[in-house]
Short mmCIF file of C-alpha atoms in Angstrom, two decimals:
data_model
loop_
_atom_site.label_atom_id
_atom_site.label_comp_id
_atom_site.label_asym_id
_atom_site.label_seq_id
_atom_site.Cartn_x
_atom_site.Cartn_y
_atom_site.Cartn_z
CA MET A 1 -9.54 12.63 -2.95
CA SER A 2 -10.37 12.90 -6.62
CA GLU A 3 -13.91 11.74 -7.34
CA GLY A 4 -12.66 9.43 -10.08
CA HIS A 5 -10.37 7.22 -7.98
CA PRO A 6 -11.27 4.12 -5.95
CA VAL A 7 -11.03 4.32 -2.17
CA ILE A 8 -11.02 1.49 0.34
CA GLU A 9 -13.41 2.31 3.17
CA ARG A 10 -12.96 -0.83 5.24
CA LEU A 11 -10.32 -3.55 5.63
CA HIS A 12 -11.05 -6.64 7.71
CA VAL A 13 -8.46 -9.37 8.32
CA GLU A 14 -8.63 -12.68 10.20
CA ASN A 15 -5.91 -15.25 10.92
CA TYR A 16 -3.14 -13.45 9.02
CA ARG A 17 -0.11 -13.84 11.28
CA VAL A 18 -0.53 -11.47 14.26
CA LEU A 19 -3.71 -10.06 12.72
CA ARG A 20 -6.07 -12.63 14.17
CA ASN A 21 -9.13 -10.37 14.00
CA VAL A 22 -8.72 -6.70 13.09
CA THR A 23 -10.88 -4.16 11.29
CA PHE A 24 -9.96 -0.73 9.97
CA ASP A 25 -13.19 1.13 9.26
CA GLN A 26 -13.95 4.50 7.66
CA LEU A 27 -10.46 4.64 6.18
CA THR A 28 -9.21 8.03 5.03
CA PRO A 29 -7.37 9.00 1.81
CA LEU A 30 -4.17 9.18 3.88
CA THR A 31 -3.83 6.50 6.58
CA VAL A 32 -0.86 6.03 8.93
CA TYR A 33 -0.14 2.98 11.10
CA PHE A 34 2.28 3.31 14.02
CA GLY A 35 3.25 1.40 17.16
CA PRO A 36 6.02 -0.64 18.80
CA ASN A 37 8.24 -3.05 16.88
CA GLY A 38 6.41 -6.29 16.20
CA SER A 39 2.99 -4.73 16.70
CA GLY A 40 1.70 -5.71 13.24
CA LYS A 41 2.30 -2.57 11.16
CA SER A 42 4.33 -4.40 8.53
CA THR A 43 1.82 -7.25 8.59
CA VAL A 44 -1.00 -4.87 7.61
CA PHE A 45 1.22 -3.66 4.79
CA ASP A 46 1.87 -7.28 3.79
CA VAL A 47 -1.85 -8.01 3.58
CA PHE A 48 -2.02 -5.55 0.68
CA ALA A 49 1.14 -7.04 -0.85
CA PHE A 50 -0.22 -10.60 -0.45
CA LEU A 51 -3.54 -9.80 -2.13
CA ASN A 52 -1.79 -7.91 -4.92
CA SER A 53 0.56 -10.87 -5.51
CA ALA A 54 -2.20 -13.49 -5.26
CA VAL A 55 -4.30 -11.75 -7.92
CA SER A 56 -1.45 -10.80 -10.26
CA GLN A 57 0.87 -13.85 -9.89
CA GLY A 58 -1.29 -16.56 -8.35
CA LEU A 59 -2.25 -17.65 -4.86
CA ARG A 60 0.32 -20.44 -4.75
CA LYS A 61 3.21 -18.06 -5.42
CA ALA A 62 1.92 -15.49 -2.93
CA CYS A 63 1.88 -18.20 -0.26
CA ASP A 64 5.21 -19.74 -1.28
CA ASP A 65 6.87 -16.33 -1.06
CA ARG A 66 5.79 -16.32 2.60
CA ASN A 67 6.90 -19.91 3.31
CA GLY A 68 3.48 -21.42 2.80
CA ILE A 69 -0.03 -21.00 4.12
CA GLY A 70 1.03 -22.55 7.44
CA GLN A 71 3.37 -19.62 8.09
CA ILE A 72 0.70 -17.09 7.17
CA ARG A 73 -2.13 -18.44 9.33
CA SER A 74 -2.16 -17.07 12.88
CA LYS A 75 -0.51 -19.31 15.46
CA GLY A 76 -3.01 -21.60 17.14
CA SER A 77 -5.77 -20.82 14.63
CA ALA A 78 -7.48 -23.51 12.62
CA GLY A 79 -9.77 -21.37 10.49
CA PRO A 80 -9.11 -19.85 7.07
CA VAL A 81 -7.18 -16.68 6.40
CA VAL A 82 -9.83 -14.04 5.69
CA ILE A 83 -9.35 -10.74 3.85
CA GLU A 84 -12.28 -8.45 3.12
CA LEU A 85 -12.25 -5.10 1.37
CA LYS A 86 -15.11 -2.65 1.07
CA TYR A 87 -14.43 0.08 -1.45
CA ARG A 88 -15.98 2.42 -4.01
CA GLN A 89 -14.73 2.78 -7.57
CA ALA A 90 -15.36 6.52 -7.30
CA LYS A 91 -16.94 8.93 -4.83
CA GLY A 92 -20.69 8.42 -4.55
CA GLU A 93 -20.71 5.10 -6.41
CA ARG A 94 -21.97 1.80 -4.99
CA LEU A 95 -20.10 0.11 -2.17
CA ILE A 96 -18.28 -3.00 -3.39
CA THR A 97 -17.34 -5.91 -1.12
CA TYR A 98 -14.58 -8.36 -1.98
CA HIS A 99 -14.20 -11.23 0.48
CA VAL A 100 -11.81 -14.17 0.23
CA GLU A 101 -11.17 -17.10 2.59
CA ILE A 102 -8.01 -19.15 2.11
CA GLY A 103 -7.52 -22.56 3.68
CA ASP A 104 -5.24 -25.48 2.92
CA ARG A 105 -5.47 -28.99 1.59
CA ALA A 106 -2.50 -31.25 2.27
CA GLY A 107 -0.42 -28.17 2.96
CA ARG A 108 -1.39 -26.41 -0.28
CA PRO A 109 -3.51 -23.25 -0.32
CA VAL A 110 -7.09 -23.45 -1.55
CA VAL A 111 -9.73 -20.77 -2.00
CA GLU A 112 -12.44 -22.00 0.33
CA MET A 113 -14.71 -19.07 -0.49
CA GLU A 114 -14.52 -15.98 -2.68
CA ARG A 115 -17.23 -13.37 -3.04
CA LEU A 116 -17.65 -10.10 -4.94
CA ALA A 117 -20.88 -8.28 -4.15
CA TRP A 118 -22.68 -4.95 -4.49
CA SER A 119 -26.17 -3.52 -4.84
CA THR A 120 -27.25 -3.83 -8.45
CA ALA A 121 -29.99 -1.19 -8.29
CA PRO A 122 -30.21 2.27 -6.69
CA GLY A 123 -31.55 2.03 -3.16
CA SER A 124 -31.24 -1.75 -3.10
CA GLY A 125 -30.51 -2.81 0.46
CA ARG A 126 -29.17 -6.33 0.15
CA PRO A 127 -25.91 -6.66 -1.82
CA LYS A 128 -26.03 -8.93 -4.85
CA ASP A 129 -23.40 -11.63 -5.28
CA ILE A 130 -21.64 -10.83 -8.55
CA VAL A 131 -19.09 -13.60 -8.02
CA ARG A 132 -19.44 -16.42 -5.53
CA PHE A 133 -17.09 -19.41 -5.57
CA LYS A 134 -16.24 -22.26 -3.24
CA ASN A 135 -13.29 -24.55 -3.87
CA GLY A 136 -13.02 -23.65 -7.56
CA GLU A 137 -16.72 -23.76 -8.49
CA GLY A 138 -19.34 -21.04 -8.45
CA THR A 139 -21.41 -18.51 -10.33
CA VAL A 140 -20.91 -15.15 -12.04
CA TYR A 141 -23.75 -12.63 -12.36
CA ASP A 142 -24.36 -11.05 -15.76
CA ASP A 143 -25.61 -7.45 -15.58
CA THR A 144 -26.88 -7.53 -19.15
CA ASP A 145 -29.57 -10.17 -18.64
CA GLY A 146 -29.77 -10.42 -14.84
CA THR A 147 -28.80 -14.09 -14.66
CA SER A 148 -26.07 -15.97 -12.82
CA ARG A 149 -24.09 -18.52 -14.80
CA PRO A 150 -22.05 -21.40 -13.41
CA GLU A 151 -18.28 -21.42 -13.88
CA LYS A 152 -15.58 -23.90 -12.89
CA LEU A 153 -11.92 -23.02 -12.46
CA GLU A 154 -9.00 -25.27 -13.36
CA ALA A 155 -7.93 -25.78 -9.73
CA PRO A 156 -9.15 -24.83 -6.23
CA ASP A 157 -6.07 -22.67 -5.64
CA TRP A 158 -7.12 -20.29 -8.42
CA LEU A 159 -8.75 -16.98 -7.52
CA ALA A 160 -11.86 -16.32 -9.59
CA VAL A 161 -10.97 -12.62 -9.67
CA SER A 162 -7.61 -13.46 -11.23
CA ALA A 163 -8.90 -15.99 -13.76
CA LEU A 164 -12.21 -14.41 -14.81
CA GLY A 165 -10.80 -10.90 -14.56
CA GLN A 166 -8.83 -11.52 -17.75
CA LEU A 167 -12.00 -12.18 -19.79
CA ARG A 168 -13.91 -9.31 -21.39
CA ARG A 169 -17.22 -11.05 -20.88
CA HIS A 170 -16.87 -10.40 -17.13
CA PRO A 171 -16.31 -6.62 -17.03
CA ASN A 172 -17.21 -6.30 -13.35
CA VAL A 173 -14.51 -8.78 -12.40
CA VAL A 174 -12.06 -7.12 -14.79
CA GLU A 175 -12.50 -3.86 -12.87
CA LEU A 176 -11.68 -5.49 -9.54
CA ARG A 177 -8.66 -7.31 -10.95
CA ARG A 178 -7.36 -4.10 -12.50
CA PHE A 179 -7.87 -2.28 -9.19
CA ILE A 180 -5.91 -4.78 -7.09
CA THR A 181 -3.09 -5.45 -9.57
CA GLY A 182 -2.55 -1.71 -9.97
CA TRP A 183 -1.53 -1.10 -6.35
CA TYR A 184 1.98 0.26 -5.78
CA LEU A 185 3.66 -0.92 -2.58
CA SER A 186 7.05 0.58 -1.84
CA TYR A 187 9.95 -1.07 -0.06
CA VAL A 188 12.44 1.47 -1.38
CA SER A 189 16.02 1.07 -0.20
CA ALA A 190 18.64 3.77 -0.76
CA GLU A 191 21.16 1.04 -1.53
CA GLN A 192 18.96 -0.39 -4.29
CA THR A 193 18.60 3.02 -5.95
CA ARG A 194 22.41 3.07 -6.46
CA THR A 195 22.30 0.27 -9.02
CA THR A 196 23.34 0.73 -12.67
CA PRO A 197 20.56 -1.11 -14.53
CA ALA A 198 20.42 -1.81 -18.26
CA VAL A 199 19.45 1.15 -20.42
CA GLY A 200 15.72 1.33 -21.02
CA PRO A 201 12.96 3.69 -19.88
CA ALA A 202 10.52 2.59 -17.16
CA GLU A 203 7.28 4.40 -16.37
CA GLN A 204 6.91 3.18 -12.77
CA LEU A 205 9.41 2.76 -9.97
CA SER A 206 9.94 -0.82 -8.82
CA ARG A 207 9.12 -1.76 -5.24
CA SER A 208 12.79 -1.70 -4.22
CA GLY A 209 13.66 1.40 -6.25
CA ASP A 210 16.38 -0.42 -8.21
CA ASN A 211 15.14 1.02 -11.53
CA LEU A 212 15.23 4.67 -10.45
CA PRO A 213 17.67 5.60 -13.27
CA ASN A 214 15.27 3.99 -15.78
CA VAL A 215 12.37 6.08 -14.44
CA LEU A 216 14.44 9.24 -14.80
CA GLN A 217 15.40 8.16 -18.32
CA TYR A 218 11.71 7.79 -19.15
CA LEU A 219 10.98 11.27 -17.79
CA GLN A 220 13.93 12.81 -19.65
CA GLU A 221 12.71 11.35 -22.92
CA ASN A 222 8.93 11.49 -22.56
CA ASP A 223 7.87 13.93 -19.86
CA PRO A 224 10.52 16.60 -19.14
CA ASP A 225 7.92 18.87 -17.49
CA ARG A 226 7.19 16.21 -14.86
CA LEU A 227 10.90 15.59 -14.37
CA GLU A 228 11.32 19.29 -13.66
CA ARG A 229 8.52 19.17 -11.09
CA VAL A 230 10.17 16.19 -9.40
CA PHE A 231 13.52 17.95 -9.42
CA ALA A 232 12.03 21.23 -8.17
CA ALA A 233 10.44 19.43 -5.24
CA LEU A 234 13.72 17.67 -4.48
CA ARG A 235 15.71 20.91 -4.79
CA ASP A 236 13.35 22.60 -2.31
CA ARG A 237 14.38 19.96 0.24
CA VAL A 238 18.04 19.67 -0.83
CA PRO A 239 18.91 23.27 -1.83
CA GLN A 240 22.53 22.59 -2.82
CA LEU A 241 21.44 20.19 -5.58
CA GLU A 242 21.79 21.74 -9.04
CA SER A 243 20.95 18.97 -11.51
CA LEU A 244 20.36 15.26 -11.97
CA SER A 245 20.47 13.01 -15.01
CA ALA A 246 20.40 9.39 -16.14
CA SER A 247 23.26 8.78 -18.59
CA PRO A 248 23.97 5.64 -20.66
CA LEU A 249 27.32 3.91 -20.24
CA PRO A 250 29.28 2.25 -23.09
CA ASP A 251 28.43 -1.20 -21.73
CA GLY A 252 24.68 -0.61 -22.05
CA ARG A 253 23.99 0.22 -18.43
CA LEU A 254 22.42 3.38 -17.08
CA MET A 255 24.11 5.66 -14.55
CA LEU A 256 22.37 8.17 -12.29
CA GLN A 257 24.35 11.38 -11.69
CA LEU A 258 23.65 14.25 -9.30
CA LYS A 259 25.45 17.60 -9.27
CA ASP A 260 25.83 19.95 -6.31
CA ARG A 261 26.13 23.68 -6.95
CA PRO A 262 29.61 24.13 -5.41
CA PHE A 263 31.19 21.54 -7.72
CA ALA A 264 31.96 21.58 -11.43
CA GLU A 265 31.37 17.86 -12.00
CA PRO A 266 28.42 15.63 -11.04
CA VAL A 267 28.84 12.66 -8.71
CA LEU A 268 27.63 9.11 -9.30
CA SER A 269 24.57 7.99 -7.38
CA ARG A 270 26.67 5.62 -5.30
CA PHE A 271 28.35 8.66 -3.74
CA ALA A 272 25.12 10.60 -3.12
CA SER A 273 23.49 10.64 0.30
CA ASP A 274 20.99 7.95 1.26
CA GLY A 275 18.38 10.56 2.13
CA THR A 276 18.66 12.38 -1.20
CA LEU A 277 18.24 9.18 -3.20
CA LYS A 278 15.37 7.89 -1.13
CA LEU A 279 13.53 11.22 -1.28
CA LEU A 280 14.06 11.31 -5.05
CA ALA A 281 12.57 7.82 -5.33
CA TYR A 282 9.47 8.80 -3.34
CA LEU A 283 8.97 11.94 -5.42
CA ALA A 284 9.25 9.91 -8.62
CA VAL A 285 6.26 7.89 -7.38
CA LEU A 286 4.21 10.71 -5.85
CA TYR A 287 4.55 12.90 -8.95
CA GLY A 288 3.36 10.16 -11.28
CA ALA A 289 1.30 11.20 -14.28
CA ASP A 290 -1.37 8.62 -13.42
CA LEU A 291 -1.08 7.66 -9.77
CA PRO A 292 -1.92 4.09 -8.70
CA ALA A 293 -5.24 3.71 -6.89
CA ILE A 294 -3.33 2.55 -3.80
CA ILE A 295 0.15 3.69 -2.74
CA GLY A 296 1.76 1.98 0.25
CA ILE A 297 5.03 3.20 1.78
CA GLU A 298 6.71 1.38 4.65
CA GLU A 299 8.68 3.48 7.15
CA PRO A 300 9.58 6.38 4.83
CA GLU A 301 11.55 8.04 7.65
CA ASN A 302 14.40 5.54 7.35
CA GLN A 303 17.54 7.32 6.07
CA LEU A 304 15.76 10.70 5.91
CA HIS A 305 16.68 13.68 8.08
CA PRO A 306 13.85 14.39 10.59
CA LYS A 307 13.35 17.88 9.12
CA LEU A 308 12.51 16.33 5.76
CA LEU A 309 9.53 14.45 7.18
CA ALA A 310 7.16 17.43 7.38
CA PRO A 311 7.73 18.24 3.67
CA LEU A 312 7.38 14.54 2.83
CA ALA A 313 4.08 14.47 4.73
CA SER A 314 2.91 17.38 2.55
CA GLU A 315 3.79 15.40 -0.57
CA LEU A 316 1.94 12.35 0.76
CA ARG A 317 -1.13 14.47 1.47
CA ARG A 318 -0.96 16.05 -1.99
CA ALA A 319 -0.80 12.59 -3.59
CA ALA A 320 -3.75 11.47 -1.43
CA ALA A 321 -5.95 13.85 -3.40
CA ASP A 322 -5.65 11.46 -6.37
CA SER A 323 -4.73 8.16 -4.74
CA GLN A 324 -5.24 6.40 -1.42
CA VAL A 325 -1.99 6.41 0.55
CA PHE A 326 -1.09 3.98 3.36
CA VAL A 327 2.05 4.54 5.47
CA THR A 328 3.69 2.69 8.35
CA THR A 329 6.01 4.67 10.61
CA HIS A 330 8.07 4.85 13.79
CA SER A 331 8.55 8.61 13.47
CA PRO A 332 6.89 11.11 15.81
CA TYR A 333 7.90 13.85 13.36
CA LEU A 334 5.79 12.29 10.63
CA LEU A 335 2.95 11.67 13.06
CA ASP A 336 2.99 15.37 14.02
CA GLU A 337 1.75 16.19 10.51
CA MET A 338 -1.28 13.90 10.65
CA GLN A 339 -4.91 14.32 11.71
CA PRO A 340 -6.27 12.06 14.47
CA ASP A 341 -8.72 10.26 12.17
CA GLU A 342 -5.80 9.36 9.86
CA VAL A 343 -3.74 7.63 12.54
CA TRP A 344 -4.04 4.09 13.92
CA LEU A 345 -2.02 2.71 16.83
CA LEU A 346 -1.20 -0.99 16.66
CA ASN A 347 -0.03 -2.95 19.69
CA ARG A 348 -0.12 -6.52 20.95
CA GLY A 349 -2.48 -7.79 23.62
CA ASN A 350 -1.91 -10.45 26.29
CA ASP A 351 -2.74 -13.12 23.70
CA GLY A 352 0.07 -11.90 21.43
CA PHE A 353 -2.23 -10.67 18.68
CA THR A 354 -2.62 -7.16 17.30
CA ARG A 355 -5.09 -4.67 18.71
CA THR A 356 -5.93 -1.38 17.01
CA THR A 357 -6.81 2.07 18.33
CA ARG A 358 -7.71 5.04 16.18
CA ALA A 359 -6.29 8.27 17.60
CA SER A 360 -9.60 10.07 17.10
CA SER A 361 -11.31 7.51 19.38
CA VAL A 362 -9.21 8.51 22.43
CA GLU A 363 -10.99 11.45 24.09
CA GLN A 364 -7.98 12.61 26.10
CA ILE A 365 -5.88 12.83 22.95
CA LEU A 366 -8.53 14.91 21.19
CA HIS A 367 -8.68 17.33 24.14
CA MET A 368 -4.90 17.74 24.11
CA LEU A 369 -4.81 18.25 20.35
CA ASN A 370 -7.44 20.97 20.70
CA ALA A 371 -5.16 22.59 23.29
CA GLY A 372 -2.30 22.72 20.77
CA ALA A 373 -0.49 19.41 21.29
CA LYS A 374 0.80 17.30 18.38
CA LEU A 375 0.26 13.61 17.83
CA GLY A 376 3.95 12.73 17.73
CA ASP A 377 4.62 14.52 20.99
CA LEU A 378 1.68 12.76 22.65
CA TRP A 379 3.05 9.44 21.46
CA MET A 380 6.50 10.13 22.88
CA GLU A 381 5.02 11.36 26.17
CA GLY A 382 3.03 8.16 26.67
CA TYR A 383 -0.52 9.32 26.05
CA PHE A 384 -1.23 6.49 23.61
CA PRO A 385 -1.92 3.38 25.70
CA GLY A 386 0.37 0.52 24.73
CA ALA A 387 2.45 2.53 22.26
CA SER A 388 5.75 2.23 24.12
CA PRO A 389 8.25 -0.37 22.82
CA PHE A 390 9.13 -1.07 26.47
CA ALA A 391 5.61 -1.93 27.55
CA SER A 392 4.83 -5.56 28.20
CA PRO A 393 1.64 -7.00 26.70
CA ALA A 394 0.05 -6.84 30.13
CA THR A 395 0.42 -3.05 30.16
CA ARG A 396 -0.52 -2.43 26.54
#
């Protein structure tokens, strides 16, 4: 990973749906979560989406979008929802901890505790609280004079990181807010990429991919070299493809067209294959001029031919040199391309909550990989305990 990009080293979650108490430690630049349906893979992905939404749009909206805090909190749990990140702004820099606890008051979410901490001096052992709030009141540490000043937020459902992170006088909080709001989390659907949006360039693909023509318009007008790199990568995987373009329509909408070599005329995106459009959308993200600090992609294998997954894995790994990439998958073909320390199995225990196993922690799997086996094959052959969709919780 590039030395100038943040990297999350540890994610700890409590009482978030099936994630009653899970920790992912020593996270790698490329991290893949796999396991049976309902094991919690998408829930891990949603933790990132929830925190991104809470900081950028407000805690109340993030909860309302998930039917309220009562539907987020783990079944049978009375404690707060806890999310804790440990990350570094760049390689070799100080370890930063962001910890938030979310409870409820009369059914409405409240920030029971929020803490941002790091060591303020080289070699300092005990982290210093830079931000510490409870129920809307707390203190913010000032690096310039070494003092902590009291602050009070408008309401207890406000995140201090969101509110104070918009003020220049709190540069440390600004950095954290910028980090979290800059995450890109993809829920790309081939069907959404077939839309004909209004004309207008867009620098970043939307989560659903519905502005793909706008992204291509931006590249056509502002960065044709990057568009050619995107197209070259796509053409390597879809050799019959000759050209692609985003063309304005008389009614002000934008139409994506793709042309195959054997034919004289291009076809509209609605007639192109699902796999081609979805791969194009991923490449538009992964070949970004300034990649987001975090890229999350849920089940990229959907609608892609299995033979495209090894090349896609190469693109994910290339992007992970400049960004931290998280992927959920059901595909053994994608898993075959991963290293054991990059892969986490999720399954449900007898209590119904998620358990985690890192592939590199299973000695038998390491021995078999050293003998030439591949992770996806070992998954399909049952060497990961509890990875089968047919296993009952008692056997997982």
